[in-house]
mmCIF file of C-alpha atoms in Angstrom:
data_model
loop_
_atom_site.group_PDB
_atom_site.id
_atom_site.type_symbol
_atom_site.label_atom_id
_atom_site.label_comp_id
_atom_site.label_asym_id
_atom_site.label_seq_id
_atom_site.Cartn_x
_atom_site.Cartn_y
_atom_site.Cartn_z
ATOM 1 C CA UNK Y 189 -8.673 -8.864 -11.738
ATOM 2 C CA UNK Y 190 -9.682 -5.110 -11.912
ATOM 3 C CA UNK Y 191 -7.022 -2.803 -12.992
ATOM 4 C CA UNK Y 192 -6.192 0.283 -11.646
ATOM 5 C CA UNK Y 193 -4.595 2.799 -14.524
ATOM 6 C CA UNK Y 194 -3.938 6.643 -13.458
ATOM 7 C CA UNK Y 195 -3.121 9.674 -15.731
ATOM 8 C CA UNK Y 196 -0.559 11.326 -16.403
ATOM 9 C CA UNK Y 197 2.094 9.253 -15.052
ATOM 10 C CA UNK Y 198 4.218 12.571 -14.156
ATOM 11 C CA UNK Y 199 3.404 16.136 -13.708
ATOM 12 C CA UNK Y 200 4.704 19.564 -13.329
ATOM 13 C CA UNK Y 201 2.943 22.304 -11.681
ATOM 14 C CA UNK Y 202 3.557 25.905 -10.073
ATOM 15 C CA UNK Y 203 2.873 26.580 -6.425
ATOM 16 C CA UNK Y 204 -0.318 27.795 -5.930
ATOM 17 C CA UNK Y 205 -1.423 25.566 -8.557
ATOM 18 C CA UNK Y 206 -4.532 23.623 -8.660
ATOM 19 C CA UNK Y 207 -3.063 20.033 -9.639
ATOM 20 C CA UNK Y 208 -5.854 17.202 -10.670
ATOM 21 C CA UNK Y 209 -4.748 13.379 -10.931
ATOM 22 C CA UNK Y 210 -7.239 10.594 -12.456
ATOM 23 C CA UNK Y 211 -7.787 6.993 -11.546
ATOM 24 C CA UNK Y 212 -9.690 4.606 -13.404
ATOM 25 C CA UNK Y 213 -10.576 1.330 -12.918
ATOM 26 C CA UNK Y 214 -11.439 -0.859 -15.293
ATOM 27 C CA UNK Y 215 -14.916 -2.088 -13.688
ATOM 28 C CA UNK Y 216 -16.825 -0.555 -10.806
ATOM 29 C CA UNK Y 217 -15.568 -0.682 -7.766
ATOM 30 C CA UNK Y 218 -18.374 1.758 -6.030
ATOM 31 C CA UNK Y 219 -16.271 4.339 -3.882
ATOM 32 C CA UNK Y 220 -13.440 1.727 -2.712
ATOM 33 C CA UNK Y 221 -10.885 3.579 -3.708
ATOM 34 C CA UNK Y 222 -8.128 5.242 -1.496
ATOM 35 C CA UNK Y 223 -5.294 7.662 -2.210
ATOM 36 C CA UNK Y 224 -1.481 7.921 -0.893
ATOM 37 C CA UNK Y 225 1.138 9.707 -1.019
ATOM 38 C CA UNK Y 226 4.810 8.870 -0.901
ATOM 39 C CA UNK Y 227 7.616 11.315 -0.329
ATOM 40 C CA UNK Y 228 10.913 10.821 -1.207
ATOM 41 C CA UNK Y 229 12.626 8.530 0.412
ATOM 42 C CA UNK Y 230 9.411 7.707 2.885
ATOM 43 C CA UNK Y 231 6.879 5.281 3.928
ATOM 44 C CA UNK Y 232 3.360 5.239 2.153
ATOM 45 C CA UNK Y 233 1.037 7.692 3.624
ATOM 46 C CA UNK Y 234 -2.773 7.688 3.287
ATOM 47 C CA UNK Y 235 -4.513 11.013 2.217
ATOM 48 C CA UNK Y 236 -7.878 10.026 1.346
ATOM 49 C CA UNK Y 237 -10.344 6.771 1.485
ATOM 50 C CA UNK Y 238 -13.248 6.096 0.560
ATOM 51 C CA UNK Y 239 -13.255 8.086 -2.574
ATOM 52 C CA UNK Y 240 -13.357 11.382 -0.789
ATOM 53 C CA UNK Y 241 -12.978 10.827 3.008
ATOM 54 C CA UNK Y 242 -10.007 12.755 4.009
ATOM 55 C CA UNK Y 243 -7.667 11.109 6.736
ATOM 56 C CA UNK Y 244 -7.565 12.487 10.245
ATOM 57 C CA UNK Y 245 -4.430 15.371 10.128
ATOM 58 C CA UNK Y 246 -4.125 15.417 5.917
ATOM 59 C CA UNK Y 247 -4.542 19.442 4.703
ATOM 60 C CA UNK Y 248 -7.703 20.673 3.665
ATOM 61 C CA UNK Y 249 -6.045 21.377 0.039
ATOM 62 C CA UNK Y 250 -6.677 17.847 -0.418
ATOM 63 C CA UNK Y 251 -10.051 16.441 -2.143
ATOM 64 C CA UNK Y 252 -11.258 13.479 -3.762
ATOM 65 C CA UNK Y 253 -14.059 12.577 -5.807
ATOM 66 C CA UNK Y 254 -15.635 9.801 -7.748
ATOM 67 C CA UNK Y 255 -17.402 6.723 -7.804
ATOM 68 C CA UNK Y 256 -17.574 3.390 -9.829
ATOM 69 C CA UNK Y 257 -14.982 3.676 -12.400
ATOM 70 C CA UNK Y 258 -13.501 6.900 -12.267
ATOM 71 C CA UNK Y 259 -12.041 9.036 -9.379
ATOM 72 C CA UNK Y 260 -9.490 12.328 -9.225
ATOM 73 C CA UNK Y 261 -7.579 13.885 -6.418
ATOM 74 C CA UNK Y 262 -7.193 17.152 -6.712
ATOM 75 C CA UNK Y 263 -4.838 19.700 -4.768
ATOM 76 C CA UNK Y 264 -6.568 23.227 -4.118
ATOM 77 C CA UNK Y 265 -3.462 25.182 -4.076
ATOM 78 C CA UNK Y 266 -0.013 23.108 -4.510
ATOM 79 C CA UNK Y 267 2.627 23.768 -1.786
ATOM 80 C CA UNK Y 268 5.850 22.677 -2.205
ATOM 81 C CA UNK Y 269 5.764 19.999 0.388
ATOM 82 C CA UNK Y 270 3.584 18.631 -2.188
ATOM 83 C CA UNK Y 271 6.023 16.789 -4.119
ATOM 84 C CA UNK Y 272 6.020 13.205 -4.073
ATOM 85 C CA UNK Y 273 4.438 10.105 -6.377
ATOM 86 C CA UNK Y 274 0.737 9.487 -5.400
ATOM 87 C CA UNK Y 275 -1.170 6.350 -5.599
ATOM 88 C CA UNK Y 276 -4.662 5.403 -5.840
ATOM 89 C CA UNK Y 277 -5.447 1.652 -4.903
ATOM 90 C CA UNK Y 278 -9.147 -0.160 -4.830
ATOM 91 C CA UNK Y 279 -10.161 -2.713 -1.875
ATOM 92 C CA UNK Y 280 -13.630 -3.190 -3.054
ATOM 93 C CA UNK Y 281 -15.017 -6.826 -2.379
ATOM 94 C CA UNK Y 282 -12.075 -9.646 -2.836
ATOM 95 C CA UNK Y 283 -8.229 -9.067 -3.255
ATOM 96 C CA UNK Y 284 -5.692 -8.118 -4.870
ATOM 97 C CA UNK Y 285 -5.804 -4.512 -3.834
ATOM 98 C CA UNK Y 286 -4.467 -3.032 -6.940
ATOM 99 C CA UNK Y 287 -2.260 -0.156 -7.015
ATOM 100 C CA UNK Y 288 -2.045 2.259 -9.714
ATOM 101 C CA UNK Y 289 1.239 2.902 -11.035
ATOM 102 C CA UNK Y 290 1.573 6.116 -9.566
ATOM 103 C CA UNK Y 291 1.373 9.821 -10.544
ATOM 104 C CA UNK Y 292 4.898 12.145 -9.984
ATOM 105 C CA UNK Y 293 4.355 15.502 -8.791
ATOM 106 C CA UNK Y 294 6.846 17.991 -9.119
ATOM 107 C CA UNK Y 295 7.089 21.856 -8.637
ATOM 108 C CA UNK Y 296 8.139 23.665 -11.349
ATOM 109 C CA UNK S 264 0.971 5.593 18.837
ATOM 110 C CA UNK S 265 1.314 3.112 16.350
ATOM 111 C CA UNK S 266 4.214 1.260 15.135
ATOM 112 C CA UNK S 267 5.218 -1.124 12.400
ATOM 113 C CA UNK S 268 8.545 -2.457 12.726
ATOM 114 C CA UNK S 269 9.567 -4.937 9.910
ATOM 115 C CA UNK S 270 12.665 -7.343 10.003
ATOM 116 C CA UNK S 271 14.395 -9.863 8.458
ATOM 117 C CA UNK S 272 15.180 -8.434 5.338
ATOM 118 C CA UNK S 273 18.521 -9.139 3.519
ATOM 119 C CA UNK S 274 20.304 -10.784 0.353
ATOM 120 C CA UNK S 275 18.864 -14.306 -0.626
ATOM 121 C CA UNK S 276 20.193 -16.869 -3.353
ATOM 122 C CA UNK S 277 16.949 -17.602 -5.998
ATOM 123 C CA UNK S 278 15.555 -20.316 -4.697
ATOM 124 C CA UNK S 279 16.152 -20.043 -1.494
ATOM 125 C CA UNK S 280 13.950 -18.668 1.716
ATOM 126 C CA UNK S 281 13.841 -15.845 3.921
ATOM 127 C CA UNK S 282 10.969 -14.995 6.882
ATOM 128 C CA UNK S 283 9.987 -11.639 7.242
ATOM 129 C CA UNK S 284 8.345 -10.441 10.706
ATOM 130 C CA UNK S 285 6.366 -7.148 11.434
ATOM 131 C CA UNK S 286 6.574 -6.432 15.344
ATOM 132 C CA UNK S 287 3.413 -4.068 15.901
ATOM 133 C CA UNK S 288 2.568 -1.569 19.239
ATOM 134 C CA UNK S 289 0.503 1.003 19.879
ATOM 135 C CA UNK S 290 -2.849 -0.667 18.796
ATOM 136 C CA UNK S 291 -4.964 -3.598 19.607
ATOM 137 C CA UNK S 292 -3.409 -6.114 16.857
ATOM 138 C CA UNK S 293 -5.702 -8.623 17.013
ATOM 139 C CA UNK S 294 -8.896 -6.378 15.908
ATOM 140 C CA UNK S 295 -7.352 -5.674 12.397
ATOM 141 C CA UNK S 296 -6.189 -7.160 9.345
ATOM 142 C CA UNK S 297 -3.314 -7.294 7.954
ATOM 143 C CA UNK S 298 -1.444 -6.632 4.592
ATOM 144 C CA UNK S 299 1.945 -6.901 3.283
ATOM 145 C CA UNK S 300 3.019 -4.623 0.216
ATOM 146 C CA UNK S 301 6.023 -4.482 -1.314
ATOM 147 C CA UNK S 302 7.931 -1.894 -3.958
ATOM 148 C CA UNK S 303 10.622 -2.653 -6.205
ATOM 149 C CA UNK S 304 12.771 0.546 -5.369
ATOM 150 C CA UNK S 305 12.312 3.342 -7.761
ATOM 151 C CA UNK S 306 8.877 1.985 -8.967
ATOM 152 C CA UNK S 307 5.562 1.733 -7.742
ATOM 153 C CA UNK S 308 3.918 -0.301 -4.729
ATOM 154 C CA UNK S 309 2.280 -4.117 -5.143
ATOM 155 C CA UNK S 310 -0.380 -5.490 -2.776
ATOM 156 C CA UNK S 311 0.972 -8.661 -2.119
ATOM 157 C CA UNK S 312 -1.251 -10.293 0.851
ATOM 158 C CA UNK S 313 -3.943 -9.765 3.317
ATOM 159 C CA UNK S 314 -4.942 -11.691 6.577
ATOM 160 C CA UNK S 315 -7.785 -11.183 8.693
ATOM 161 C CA UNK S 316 -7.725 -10.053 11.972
ATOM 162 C CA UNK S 317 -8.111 -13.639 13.265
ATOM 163 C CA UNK S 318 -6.274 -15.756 10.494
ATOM 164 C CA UNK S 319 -8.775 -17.479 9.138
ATOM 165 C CA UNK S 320 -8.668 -15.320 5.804
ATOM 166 C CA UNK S 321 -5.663 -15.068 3.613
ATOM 167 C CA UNK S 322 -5.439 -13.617 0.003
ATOM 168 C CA UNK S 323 -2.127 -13.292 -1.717
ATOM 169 C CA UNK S 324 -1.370 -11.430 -5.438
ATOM 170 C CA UNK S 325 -0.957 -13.958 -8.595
ATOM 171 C CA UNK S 326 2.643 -13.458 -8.943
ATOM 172 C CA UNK S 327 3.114 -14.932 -5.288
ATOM 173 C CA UNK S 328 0.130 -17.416 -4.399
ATOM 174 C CA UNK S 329 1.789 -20.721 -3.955
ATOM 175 C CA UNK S 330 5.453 -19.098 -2.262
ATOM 176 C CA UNK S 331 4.607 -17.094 0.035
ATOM 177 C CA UNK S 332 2.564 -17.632 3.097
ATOM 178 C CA UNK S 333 1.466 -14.609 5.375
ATOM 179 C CA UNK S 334 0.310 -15.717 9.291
ATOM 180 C CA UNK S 335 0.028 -13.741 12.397
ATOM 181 C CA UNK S 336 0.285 -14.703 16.317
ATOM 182 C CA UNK S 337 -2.194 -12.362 17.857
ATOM 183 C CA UNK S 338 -0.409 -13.356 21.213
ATOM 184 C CA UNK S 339 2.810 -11.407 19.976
ATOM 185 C CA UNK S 340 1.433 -8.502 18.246
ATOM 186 C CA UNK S 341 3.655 -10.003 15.354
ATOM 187 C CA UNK S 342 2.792 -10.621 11.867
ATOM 188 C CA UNK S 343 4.853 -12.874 9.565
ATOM 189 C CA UNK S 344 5.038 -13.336 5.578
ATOM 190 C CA UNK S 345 7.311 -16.597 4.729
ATOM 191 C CA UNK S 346 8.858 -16.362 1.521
ATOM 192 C CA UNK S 347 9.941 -19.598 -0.308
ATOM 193 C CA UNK S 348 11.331 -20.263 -3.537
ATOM 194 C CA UNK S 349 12.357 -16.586 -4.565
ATOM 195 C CA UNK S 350 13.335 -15.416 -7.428
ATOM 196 C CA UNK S 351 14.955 -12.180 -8.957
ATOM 197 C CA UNK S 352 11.695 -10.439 -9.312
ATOM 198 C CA UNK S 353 10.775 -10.728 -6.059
ATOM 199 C CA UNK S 354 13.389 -8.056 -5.078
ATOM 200 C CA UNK S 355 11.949 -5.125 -3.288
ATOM 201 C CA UNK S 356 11.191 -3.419 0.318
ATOM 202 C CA UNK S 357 8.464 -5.283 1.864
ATOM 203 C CA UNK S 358 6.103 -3.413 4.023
ATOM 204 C CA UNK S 359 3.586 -4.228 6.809
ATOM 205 C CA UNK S 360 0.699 -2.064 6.922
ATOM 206 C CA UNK S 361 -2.752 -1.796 9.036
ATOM 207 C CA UNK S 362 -5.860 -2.608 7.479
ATOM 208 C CA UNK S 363 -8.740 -0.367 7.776
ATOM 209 C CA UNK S 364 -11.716 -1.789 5.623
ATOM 210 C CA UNK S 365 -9.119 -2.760 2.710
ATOM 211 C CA UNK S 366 -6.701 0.237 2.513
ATOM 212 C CA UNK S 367 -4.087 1.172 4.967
ATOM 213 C CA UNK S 368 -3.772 3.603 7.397
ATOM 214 C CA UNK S 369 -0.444 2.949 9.103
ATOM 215 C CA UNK S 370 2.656 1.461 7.400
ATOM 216 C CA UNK S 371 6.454 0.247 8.813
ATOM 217 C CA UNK S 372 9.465 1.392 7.193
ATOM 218 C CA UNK S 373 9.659 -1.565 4.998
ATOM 219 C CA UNK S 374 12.306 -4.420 4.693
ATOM 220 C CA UNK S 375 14.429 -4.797 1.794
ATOM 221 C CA UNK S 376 14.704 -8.335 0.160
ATOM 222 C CA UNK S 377 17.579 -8.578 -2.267
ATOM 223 C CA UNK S 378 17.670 -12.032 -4.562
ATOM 224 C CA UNK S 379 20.617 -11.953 -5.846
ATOM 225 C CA UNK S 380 23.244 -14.934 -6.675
#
């Protein structure tokens, strides 16, 4: 099965920050690759799919990139509505849909 | 608009077996697959099954092939995930969510499954 594996696992950043999270996966998976994130105490919520295609009513601050192996999110300027853990998670070809294990963003 | 309503969570002796449903409005059901995920709270989320839009595919993680069955009934906007034979690990909120193309766009507020003696 592929494996998903993002870095870092937490992170710290000012507002107004630009705040980058990687995802690799350990063998191509073209751009199959979509990001959440998950608030406190909430319900999953998708950002971005398809490697870079942003979801109907998610900010502009949000980007993704990447293809095959390696992929990043990046948020322009970080707003402190920001915080929560984000997930990247492949659904190229067959199942499982792997998860990463999830990048925590916090505002210093 | 769309909604995801999970139940039939609770506390279950190892072993034992629990039903979870996933009562769905707001969209046309039967033109989209299916997934259940589930997160063992204060961790990070597991994929645990797909089904197509029509039930004739199913895919289910490692850790759960062989327990747990997932099935819909298209004529109740309902989706199902049968549990059987649960153990400790399995403890976590379950959550229904929409497939679009793989990932999911549209998730319920999750179910929580404690197995517990």
């Amino acid at each position: 099965d592929i494996q998903m594996t993002q870095s870092p696992s937490s992170l710290s950043a000012s507002a107004g920050d630009r705040v980058t999270i990687t995802c690799r996966a350990s063998q191509d998976i073209s751009n199959y690759l979509a990001w959440y994130q998950q608030k406190p105490g909430k319900v999953p919520k998708v950002l971005i799919y398809a490697a870079s295609t942003l979801q109907s009513g998610v900010p502009s601050r949000f980007s993704g990139s990447g293809s095959g192996t390696d992929f990043t999110l990046t948020i322009s300027s970080l707003q402190p509505e920001d915080v929560a853990t984000y997930y990247c998670q492949k659904y190229s070809s067959a199942p499982p849909y792997t998860f990463g294990q999830g990048t925590k963003l916090e505002i210093k | 608009q769309v909604q995801l309503v999970e139940s039939g969570g609770g506390v279950v002796q190892p072993g034992r077996s629990l039903r979870l449903s996933c009562a769905t409005s707001g969209f046309d059901f039967s033109s989209y697959d299916m997934h259940w995920v589930r997160q063992v709270p204060g961790t990070g989320l597991e994929w645990v099954a797909l089904i197509s839009y029509d039930g004739t595919f199913k895919n289910y993680v490692d850790s759960v092939r062989g327990r747990f069955t997932i099935s819909r009934d298209n004529s109740k906007d309902t989706l199902y995930l049968q549990m059987n034979s649960l153990r400790a690990e399995d403890t976590a909120v379950f959550y229904c969510a929409r497939g679009r193309d793989g990932y999911s766009d549209s998730w319920g507020q999750g179910t929580l499954v404690s197995v517990s003696s």
